[in-house]
Amino acid sequence: PTFIFHTADEQDISVFFFMITTFYFLIKGLKKESKFYLLSSSVFFGVACMWKAYVPILIVPYLGIILYFNYTKRFDIKKNYKILIYALVIIFLLCLPTLVYNYLNFKHNGLPTFFFVKVFGGENLKIVKETYGWVSAGELYNDSFSFKKYLSESFIRIDSLLMHSHFLWILLFIGLFSIFIKKDKSIFEKDYSVFFLLYFILPYIFIINGNYLS
């Protein structure tokens, strides 16, 4: 809810559907060792990558949760290596248009898409201003990214958020606490904790470095 509340009414809203469906099918496929769910997951992941340029970074939690299920002996990678190869090939093929575009843009203009320029540098290039001198590209000319600065600015905005979205904040904290609360003798909540950390740490830092989503 917090993401949706703070995101522009553009492709980000629809890409959430493909991202959520990706991991729903992935986890279901791992639990059932189902070829259908695993391949479906790869298709939705590929489509999500075509939708928004930042989605490929989610390959970190995607592969991480597969390794985690293998580590907990609920999914055998060796036994299912063929289907995993097929899934990765599908993801690669569906990501190919984005990869080709970045390659051609770099070949002819000397820079990849805006998002990767922001993350990996190139703010002072004249061609960046000529190519991305619109809307969010203005962020290229802000001061260099600072995680401390980002957090401080985020806390300043909390007052405004609390004024307009009390219910979303309540749901957010309920969701976070439910991830770590021990419910029974199963490892269900541990799965959520591992997935949350895989999904959050590297992808989150990468994405906020490219777009503050203020």
PDB file of C-alpha atoms in Angstrom:
ATOM      1  CA  PRO A   1       0.000   0.000   0.000  1.00  0.00           C
ATOM      2  CA  THR A   2       2.811   2.435   0.791  1.00  0.00           C
ATOM      3  CA  PHE A   3       4.439   1.878  -2.605  1.00  0.00           C
ATOM      4  CA  ILE A   4       1.152   2.334  -4.441  1.00  0.00           C
ATOM      5  CA  PHE A   5       0.337   5.462  -2.424  1.00  0.00           C
ATOM      6  CA  HIS A   6       3.659   7.084  -3.367  1.00  0.00           C
ATOM      7  CA  THR A   7       3.955   5.968  -6.984  1.00  0.00           C
ATOM      8  CA  ALA A   8       2.942   7.983 -10.009  1.00  0.00           C
ATOM      9  CA  ASP A   9      -0.092   6.745 -11.888  1.00  0.00           C
ATOM     10  CA  GLU A  10       2.002   5.249 -14.673  1.00  0.00           C
ATOM     11  CA  GLN A  11       3.538   1.855 -15.469  1.00  0.00           C
ATOM     12  CA  ASP A  12       4.636   1.244 -11.879  1.00  0.00           C
ATOM     13  CA  ILE A  13       1.116   0.359 -10.779  1.00  0.00           C
ATOM     14  CA  SER A  14       0.677  -2.320 -13.436  1.00  0.00           C
ATOM     15  CA  VAL A  15       4.191  -3.716 -13.058  1.00  0.00           C
ATOM     16  CA  PHE A  16       3.405  -4.514  -9.396  1.00  0.00           C
ATOM     17  CA  PHE A  17       0.869  -7.051 -10.632  1.00  0.00           C
ATOM     18  CA  PHE A  18       3.487  -8.850 -12.728  1.00  0.00           C
ATOM     19  CA  MET A  19       6.062  -8.719  -9.925  1.00  0.00           C
ATOM     20  CA  ILE A  20       3.677 -10.111  -7.300  1.00  0.00           C
ATOM     21  CA  THR A  21       2.463 -12.819  -9.687  1.00  0.00           C
ATOM     22  CA  THR A  22       6.071 -13.704 -10.522  1.00  0.00           C
ATOM     23  CA  PHE A  23       6.966 -14.511  -6.939  1.00  0.00           C
ATOM     24  CA  TYR A  24       3.619 -16.104  -6.160  1.00  0.00           C
ATOM     25  CA  PHE A  25       4.131 -18.607  -8.993  1.00  0.00           C
ATOM     26  CA  LEU A  26       7.815 -19.034  -8.134  1.00  0.00           C
ATOM     27  CA  ILE A  27       7.186 -19.972  -4.490  1.00  0.00           C
ATOM     28  CA  LYS A  28       4.237 -22.174  -5.437  1.00  0.00           C
ATOM     29  CA  GLY A  29       6.388 -23.862  -8.087  1.00  0.00           C
ATOM     30  CA  LEU A  30       9.220 -24.470  -5.625  1.00  0.00           C
ATOM     31  CA  LYS A  31       6.886 -25.963  -3.015  1.00  0.00           C
ATOM     32  CA  LYS A  32       5.164 -28.259  -5.521  1.00  0.00           C
ATOM     33  CA  GLU A  33       8.196 -28.751  -7.819  1.00  0.00           C
ATOM     34  CA  SER A  34       5.762 -27.794 -10.574  1.00  0.00           C
ATOM     35  CA  LYS A  35       7.095 -27.113 -14.078  1.00  0.00           C
ATOM     36  CA  PHE A  36       3.937 -25.165 -14.957  1.00  0.00           C
ATOM     37  CA  TYR A  37       4.264 -22.721 -12.050  1.00  0.00           C
ATOM     38  CA  LEU A  38       8.016 -22.269 -12.472  1.00  0.00           C
ATOM     39  CA  LEU A  39       7.724 -21.541 -16.192  1.00  0.00           C
ATOM     40  CA  SER A  40       4.735 -19.267 -15.579  1.00  0.00           C
ATOM     41  CA  SER A  41       6.824 -17.409 -13.029  1.00  0.00           C
ATOM     42  CA  SER A  42       9.587 -16.847 -15.577  1.00  0.00           C
ATOM     43  CA  VAL A  43       7.095 -15.546 -18.138  1.00  0.00           C
ATOM     44  CA  PHE A  44       5.650 -13.004 -15.694  1.00  0.00           C
ATOM     45  CA  PHE A  45       9.162 -11.989 -14.639  1.00  0.00           C
ATOM     46  CA  GLY A  46      10.145 -11.397 -18.262  1.00  0.00           C
ATOM     47  CA  VAL A  47       7.011  -9.356 -18.947  1.00  0.00           C
ATOM     48  CA  ALA A  48       7.677  -7.276 -15.833  1.00  0.00           C
ATOM     49  CA  CYS A  49      11.218  -6.609 -17.112  1.00  0.00           C
ATOM     50  CA  MET A  50       9.747  -5.342 -20.391  1.00  0.00           C
ATOM     51  CA  TRP A  51       7.396  -3.096 -18.412  1.00  0.00           C
ATOM     52  CA  LYS A  52       9.993  -1.253 -16.291  1.00  0.00           C
ATOM     53  CA  ALA A  53      13.789  -0.981 -16.519  1.00  0.00           C
ATOM     54  CA  TYR A  54      14.423  -1.526 -12.783  1.00  0.00           C
ATOM     55  CA  VAL A  55      12.776  -4.963 -12.583  1.00  0.00           C
ATOM     56  CA  PRO A  56      15.864  -7.033 -13.656  1.00  0.00           C
ATOM     57  CA  ILE A  57      17.502  -6.245 -10.283  1.00  0.00           C
ATOM     58  CA  LEU A  58      14.825  -8.500  -8.755  1.00  0.00           C
ATOM     59  CA  ILE A  59      16.767 -11.456 -10.156  1.00  0.00           C
ATOM     60  CA  VAL A  60      18.552 -11.232  -6.771  1.00  0.00           C
ATOM     61  CA  PRO A  61      15.542 -12.365  -4.680  1.00  0.00           C
ATOM     62  CA  TYR A  62      14.365 -14.595  -7.562  1.00  0.00           C
ATOM     63  CA  LEU A  63      17.534 -16.704  -7.583  1.00  0.00           C
ATOM     64  CA  GLY A  64      18.008 -16.238  -3.848  1.00  0.00           C
ATOM     65  CA  ILE A  65      14.684 -17.835  -2.932  1.00  0.00           C
ATOM     66  CA  ILE A  66      15.473 -20.789  -5.232  1.00  0.00           C
ATOM     67  CA  LEU A  67      18.805 -21.325  -3.453  1.00  0.00           C
ATOM     68  CA  TYR A  68      17.082 -20.946  -0.087  1.00  0.00           C
ATOM     69  CA  PHE A  69      14.498 -23.636  -0.876  1.00  0.00           C
ATOM     70  CA  ASN A  70      17.321 -25.884  -2.069  1.00  0.00           C
ATOM     71  CA  TYR A  71      19.233 -25.193   1.159  1.00  0.00           C
ATOM     72  CA  THR A  72      16.207 -26.117   3.288  1.00  0.00           C
ATOM     73  CA  LYS A  73      15.832 -29.315   1.220  1.00  0.00           C
ATOM     74  CA  ARG A  74      12.340 -28.481  -0.043  1.00  0.00           C
ATOM     75  CA  PHE A  75      13.476 -28.100  -3.645  1.00  0.00           C
ATOM     76  CA  ASP A  76      16.225 -30.068  -5.361  1.00  0.00           C
ATOM     77  CA  ILE A  77      18.096 -27.923  -7.881  1.00  0.00           C
ATOM     78  CA  LYS A  78      20.007 -30.906  -9.285  1.00  0.00           C
ATOM     79  CA  LYS A  79      16.801 -32.812  -9.878  1.00  0.00           C
ATOM     80  CA  ASN A  80      15.065 -29.839 -11.516  1.00  0.00           C
ATOM     81  CA  TYR A  81      17.998 -28.175 -13.267  1.00  0.00           C
ATOM     82  CA  LYS A  82      16.466 -28.521 -16.744  1.00  0.00           C
ATOM     83  CA  ILE A  83      13.291 -26.653 -15.854  1.00  0.00           C
ATOM     84  CA  LEU A  84      15.352 -23.918 -14.169  1.00  0.00           C
ATOM     85  CA  ILE A  85      17.432 -23.541 -17.325  1.00  0.00           C
ATOM     86  CA  TYR A  86      14.255 -23.234 -19.384  1.00  0.00           C
ATOM     87  CA  ALA A  87      12.936 -20.608 -16.964  1.00  0.00           C
ATOM     88  CA  LEU A  88      16.126 -18.543 -17.150  1.00  0.00           C
ATOM     89  CA  VAL A  89      16.133 -18.763 -20.959  1.00  0.00           C
ATOM     90  CA  ILE A  90      12.548 -17.466 -21.033  1.00  0.00           C
ATOM     91  CA  ILE A  91      13.493 -14.573 -18.747  1.00  0.00           C
ATOM     92  CA  PHE A  92      16.514 -13.763 -20.920  1.00  0.00           C
ATOM     93  CA  LEU A  93      14.520 -13.806 -24.160  1.00  0.00           C
ATOM     94  CA  LEU A  94      11.790 -11.575 -22.740  1.00  0.00           C
ATOM     95  CA  CYS A  95      14.434  -9.190 -21.348  1.00  0.00           C
ATOM     96  CA  LEU A  96      16.220  -9.109 -24.701  1.00  0.00           C
ATOM     97  CA  PRO A  97      14.349  -6.059 -26.109  1.00  0.00           C
ATOM     98  CA  THR A  98      15.460  -4.001 -23.093  1.00  0.00           C
ATOM     99  CA  LEU A  99      19.030  -5.308 -23.329  1.00  0.00           C
ATOM    100  CA  VAL A 100      19.183  -4.641 -27.071  1.00  0.00           C
ATOM    101  CA  TYR A 101      17.800  -1.126 -26.595  1.00  0.00           C
ATOM    102  CA  ASN A 102      20.432  -0.370 -23.953  1.00  0.00           C
ATOM    103  CA  TYR A 103      23.176  -1.756 -26.178  1.00  0.00           C
ATOM    104  CA  LEU A 104      22.089   0.235 -29.237  1.00  0.00           C
ATOM    105  CA  ASN A 105      21.577   3.391 -27.203  1.00  0.00           C
ATOM    106  CA  PHE A 106      25.051   3.015 -25.720  1.00  0.00           C
ATOM    107  CA  LYS A 107      26.557   2.243 -29.132  1.00  0.00           C
ATOM    108  CA  HIS A 108      25.043   5.301 -30.842  1.00  0.00           C
ATOM    109  CA  ASN A 109      24.675   7.789 -27.968  1.00  0.00           C
ATOM    110  CA  GLY A 110      27.320   6.639 -25.524  1.00  0.00           C
ATOM    111  CA  LEU A 111      24.978   5.976 -22.603  1.00  0.00           C
ATOM    112  CA  PRO A 112      22.370   3.389 -21.511  1.00  0.00           C
ATOM    113  CA  THR A 113      18.851   4.192 -20.310  1.00  0.00           C
ATOM    114  CA  PHE A 114      18.284   6.968 -17.781  1.00  0.00           C
ATOM    115  CA  PHE A 115      17.923   4.633 -14.816  1.00  0.00           C
ATOM    116  CA  PHE A 116      21.349   3.047 -15.270  1.00  0.00           C
ATOM    117  CA  VAL A 117      23.001   6.394 -15.954  1.00  0.00           C
ATOM    118  CA  LYS A 118      21.681   7.624 -12.614  1.00  0.00           C
ATOM    119  CA  VAL A 119      22.929   4.566 -10.717  1.00  0.00           C
ATOM    120  CA  PHE A 120      26.314   4.105 -12.373  1.00  0.00           C
ATOM    121  CA  GLY A 121      27.225   7.723 -13.028  1.00  0.00           C
ATOM    122  CA  GLY A 122      27.616   9.969 -16.058  1.00  0.00           C
ATOM    123  CA  GLU A 123      25.772  12.972 -14.622  1.00  0.00           C
ATOM    124  CA  ASN A 124      28.176  15.476 -16.165  1.00  0.00           C
ATOM    125  CA  LEU A 125      27.904  14.235 -19.724  1.00  0.00           C
ATOM    126  CA  LYS A 126      26.425  16.836 -22.036  1.00  0.00           C
ATOM    127  CA  ILE A 127      24.637  14.125 -23.981  1.00  0.00           C
ATOM    128  CA  VAL A 128      22.760  13.067 -20.831  1.00  0.00           C
ATOM    129  CA  LYS A 129      21.113  16.473 -20.638  1.00  0.00           C
ATOM    130  CA  GLU A 130      20.325  16.389 -24.348  1.00  0.00           C
ATOM    131  CA  THR A 131      18.868  12.868 -24.170  1.00  0.00           C
ATOM    132  CA  TYR A 132      17.156  12.857 -20.795  1.00  0.00           C
ATOM    133  CA  GLY A 133      16.305  16.508 -20.272  1.00  0.00           C
ATOM    134  CA  TRP A 134      12.739  15.749 -19.285  1.00  0.00           C
ATOM    135  CA  VAL A 135      10.681  14.967 -16.181  1.00  0.00           C
ATOM    136  CA  SER A 136      12.601  12.792 -13.700  1.00  0.00           C
ATOM    137  CA  ALA A 137      15.862  13.227 -15.578  1.00  0.00           C
ATOM    138  CA  GLY A 138      16.234  16.400 -13.561  1.00  0.00           C
ATOM    139  CA  GLU A 139      17.342  14.171 -10.696  1.00  0.00           C
ATOM    140  CA  LEU A 140      20.563  13.540 -12.581  1.00  0.00           C
ATOM    141  CA  TYR A 141      21.677  17.011 -11.581  1.00  0.00           C
ATOM    142  CA  ASN A 142      20.944  16.685  -7.902  1.00  0.00           C
ATOM    143  CA  ASP A 143      23.754  16.168  -5.413  1.00  0.00           C
ATOM    144  CA  SER A 144      25.315  12.729  -5.342  1.00  0.00           C
ATOM    145  CA  PHE A 145      23.170  10.118  -3.650  1.00  0.00           C
ATOM    146  CA  SER A 146      23.419   9.811   0.113  1.00  0.00           C
ATOM    147  CA  PHE A 147      21.581   7.055   1.980  1.00  0.00           C
ATOM    148  CA  LYS A 148      21.697   9.153   5.174  1.00  0.00           C
ATOM    149  CA  LYS A 149      20.224  12.134   3.326  1.00  0.00           C
ATOM    150  CA  TYR A 150      17.535   9.955   1.791  1.00  0.00           C
ATOM    151  CA  LEU A 151      16.481   8.594   5.191  1.00  0.00           C
ATOM    152  CA  SER A 152      16.413  12.045   6.791  1.00  0.00           C
ATOM    153  CA  GLU A 153      14.257  13.429   3.972  1.00  0.00           C
ATOM    154  CA  SER A 154      11.970  10.409   4.231  1.00  0.00           C
ATOM    155  CA  PHE A 155      11.384  10.992   7.942  1.00  0.00           C
ATOM    156  CA  ILE A 156      10.546  14.631   7.248  1.00  0.00           C
ATOM    157  CA  ARG A 157       7.795  13.432   4.908  1.00  0.00           C
ATOM    158  CA  ILE A 158       6.332  11.078   7.531  1.00  0.00           C
ATOM    159  CA  ASP A 159       4.236  13.892   9.035  1.00  0.00           C
ATOM    160  CA  SER A 160       2.558  14.473   5.694  1.00  0.00           C
ATOM    161  CA  LEU A 161       2.056  10.762   5.155  1.00  0.00           C
ATOM    162  CA  LEU A 162       0.510  10.254   8.590  1.00  0.00           C
ATOM    163  CA  MET A 163      -1.947  13.064   7.923  1.00  0.00           C
ATOM    164  CA  HIS A 164      -3.305  11.474   4.760  1.00  0.00           C
ATOM    165  CA  SER A 165      -2.846   7.720   5.111  1.00  0.00           C
ATOM    166  CA  HIS A 166      -3.278   6.503   8.688  1.00  0.00           C
ATOM    167  CA  PHE A 167      -4.836   3.260   7.498  1.00  0.00           C
ATOM    168  CA  LEU A 168      -1.914   2.463   5.178  1.00  0.00           C
ATOM    169  CA  TRP A 169       0.577   2.960   8.001  1.00  0.00           C
ATOM    170  CA  ILE A 170      -1.406   0.626  10.251  1.00  0.00           C
ATOM    171  CA  LEU A 171      -1.416  -2.061   7.529  1.00  0.00           C
ATOM    172  CA  LEU A 172       2.295  -1.508   6.871  1.00  0.00           C
ATOM    173  CA  PHE A 173       3.320  -2.128  10.485  1.00  0.00           C
ATOM    174  CA  ILE A 174       0.959  -5.083  10.872  1.00  0.00           C
ATOM    175  CA  GLY A 175       2.530  -6.610   7.777  1.00  0.00           C
ATOM    176  CA  LEU A 176       6.093  -6.019   8.990  1.00  0.00           C
ATOM    177  CA  PHE A 177       5.448  -7.440  12.469  1.00  0.00           C
ATOM    178  CA  SER A 178       3.663 -10.476  11.023  1.00  0.00           C
ATOM    179  CA  ILE A 179       6.779 -11.354   9.045  1.00  0.00           C
ATOM    180  CA  PHE A 180       8.877 -11.956  12.153  1.00  0.00           C
ATOM    181  CA  ILE A 181       6.325 -13.228  14.694  1.00  0.00           C
ATOM    182  CA  LYS A 182       6.598 -16.948  15.443  1.00  0.00           C
ATOM    183  CA  LYS A 183       3.172 -18.530  14.898  1.00  0.00           C
ATOM    184  CA  ASP A 184       3.809 -22.262  15.264  1.00  0.00           C
ATOM    185  CA  LYS A 185       6.486 -24.907  14.818  1.00  0.00           C
ATOM    186  CA  SER A 186       6.657 -24.428  11.054  1.00  0.00           C
ATOM    187  CA  ILE A 187       9.233 -22.254   9.291  1.00  0.00           C
ATOM    188  CA  PHE A 188       6.578 -20.285   7.429  1.00  0.00           C
ATOM    189  CA  GLU A 189       7.487 -16.962   9.008  1.00  0.00           C
ATOM    190  CA  LYS A 190      11.184 -17.673   8.452  1.00  0.00           C
ATOM    191  CA  ASP A 191      10.467 -18.010   4.738  1.00  0.00           C
ATOM    192  CA  TYR A 192       8.852 -14.580   4.775  1.00  0.00           C
ATOM    193  CA  SER A 193      11.809 -13.087   6.646  1.00  0.00           C
ATOM    194  CA  VAL A 194      14.354 -14.486   4.189  1.00  0.00           C
ATOM    195  CA  PHE A 195      12.308 -13.360   1.192  1.00  0.00           C
ATOM    196  CA  PHE A 196      11.828  -9.885   2.689  1.00  0.00           C
ATOM    197  CA  LEU A 197      15.585  -9.441   3.206  1.00  0.00           C
ATOM    198  CA  LEU A 198      16.429 -10.762  -0.267  1.00  0.00           C
ATOM    199  CA  TYR A 199      13.830  -8.497  -1.861  1.00  0.00           C
ATOM    200  CA  PHE A 200      14.633  -5.451   0.224  1.00  0.00           C
ATOM    201  CA  ILE A 201      18.369  -4.983   0.732  1.00  0.00           C
ATOM    202  CA  LEU A 202      20.100  -4.806  -2.669  1.00  0.00           C
ATOM    203  CA  PRO A 203      17.092  -4.048  -4.933  1.00  0.00           C
ATOM    204  CA  TYR A 204      15.857  -1.288  -2.600  1.00  0.00           C
ATOM    205  CA  ILE A 205      19.233   0.471  -2.434  1.00  0.00           C
ATOM    206  CA  PHE A 206      19.621   0.160  -6.219  1.00  0.00           C
ATOM    207  CA  ILE A 207      16.161   1.550  -6.963  1.00  0.00           C
ATOM    208  CA  ILE A 208      16.279   4.534  -4.576  1.00  0.00           C
ATOM    209  CA  ASN A 209      19.706   5.413  -5.999  1.00  0.00           C
ATOM    210  CA  GLY A 210      18.076   5.692  -9.420  1.00  0.00           C
ATOM    211  CA  ASN A 211      14.823   7.339  -8.387  1.00  0.00           C
ATOM    212  CA  TYR A 212      13.968   8.779  -4.982  1.00  0.00           C
ATOM    213  CA  LEU A 213      10.240   8.135  -5.506  1.00  0.00           C
ATOM    214  CA  SER A 214       9.669  11.093  -3.200  1.00  0.00           C
TER     215      SER A 214
END
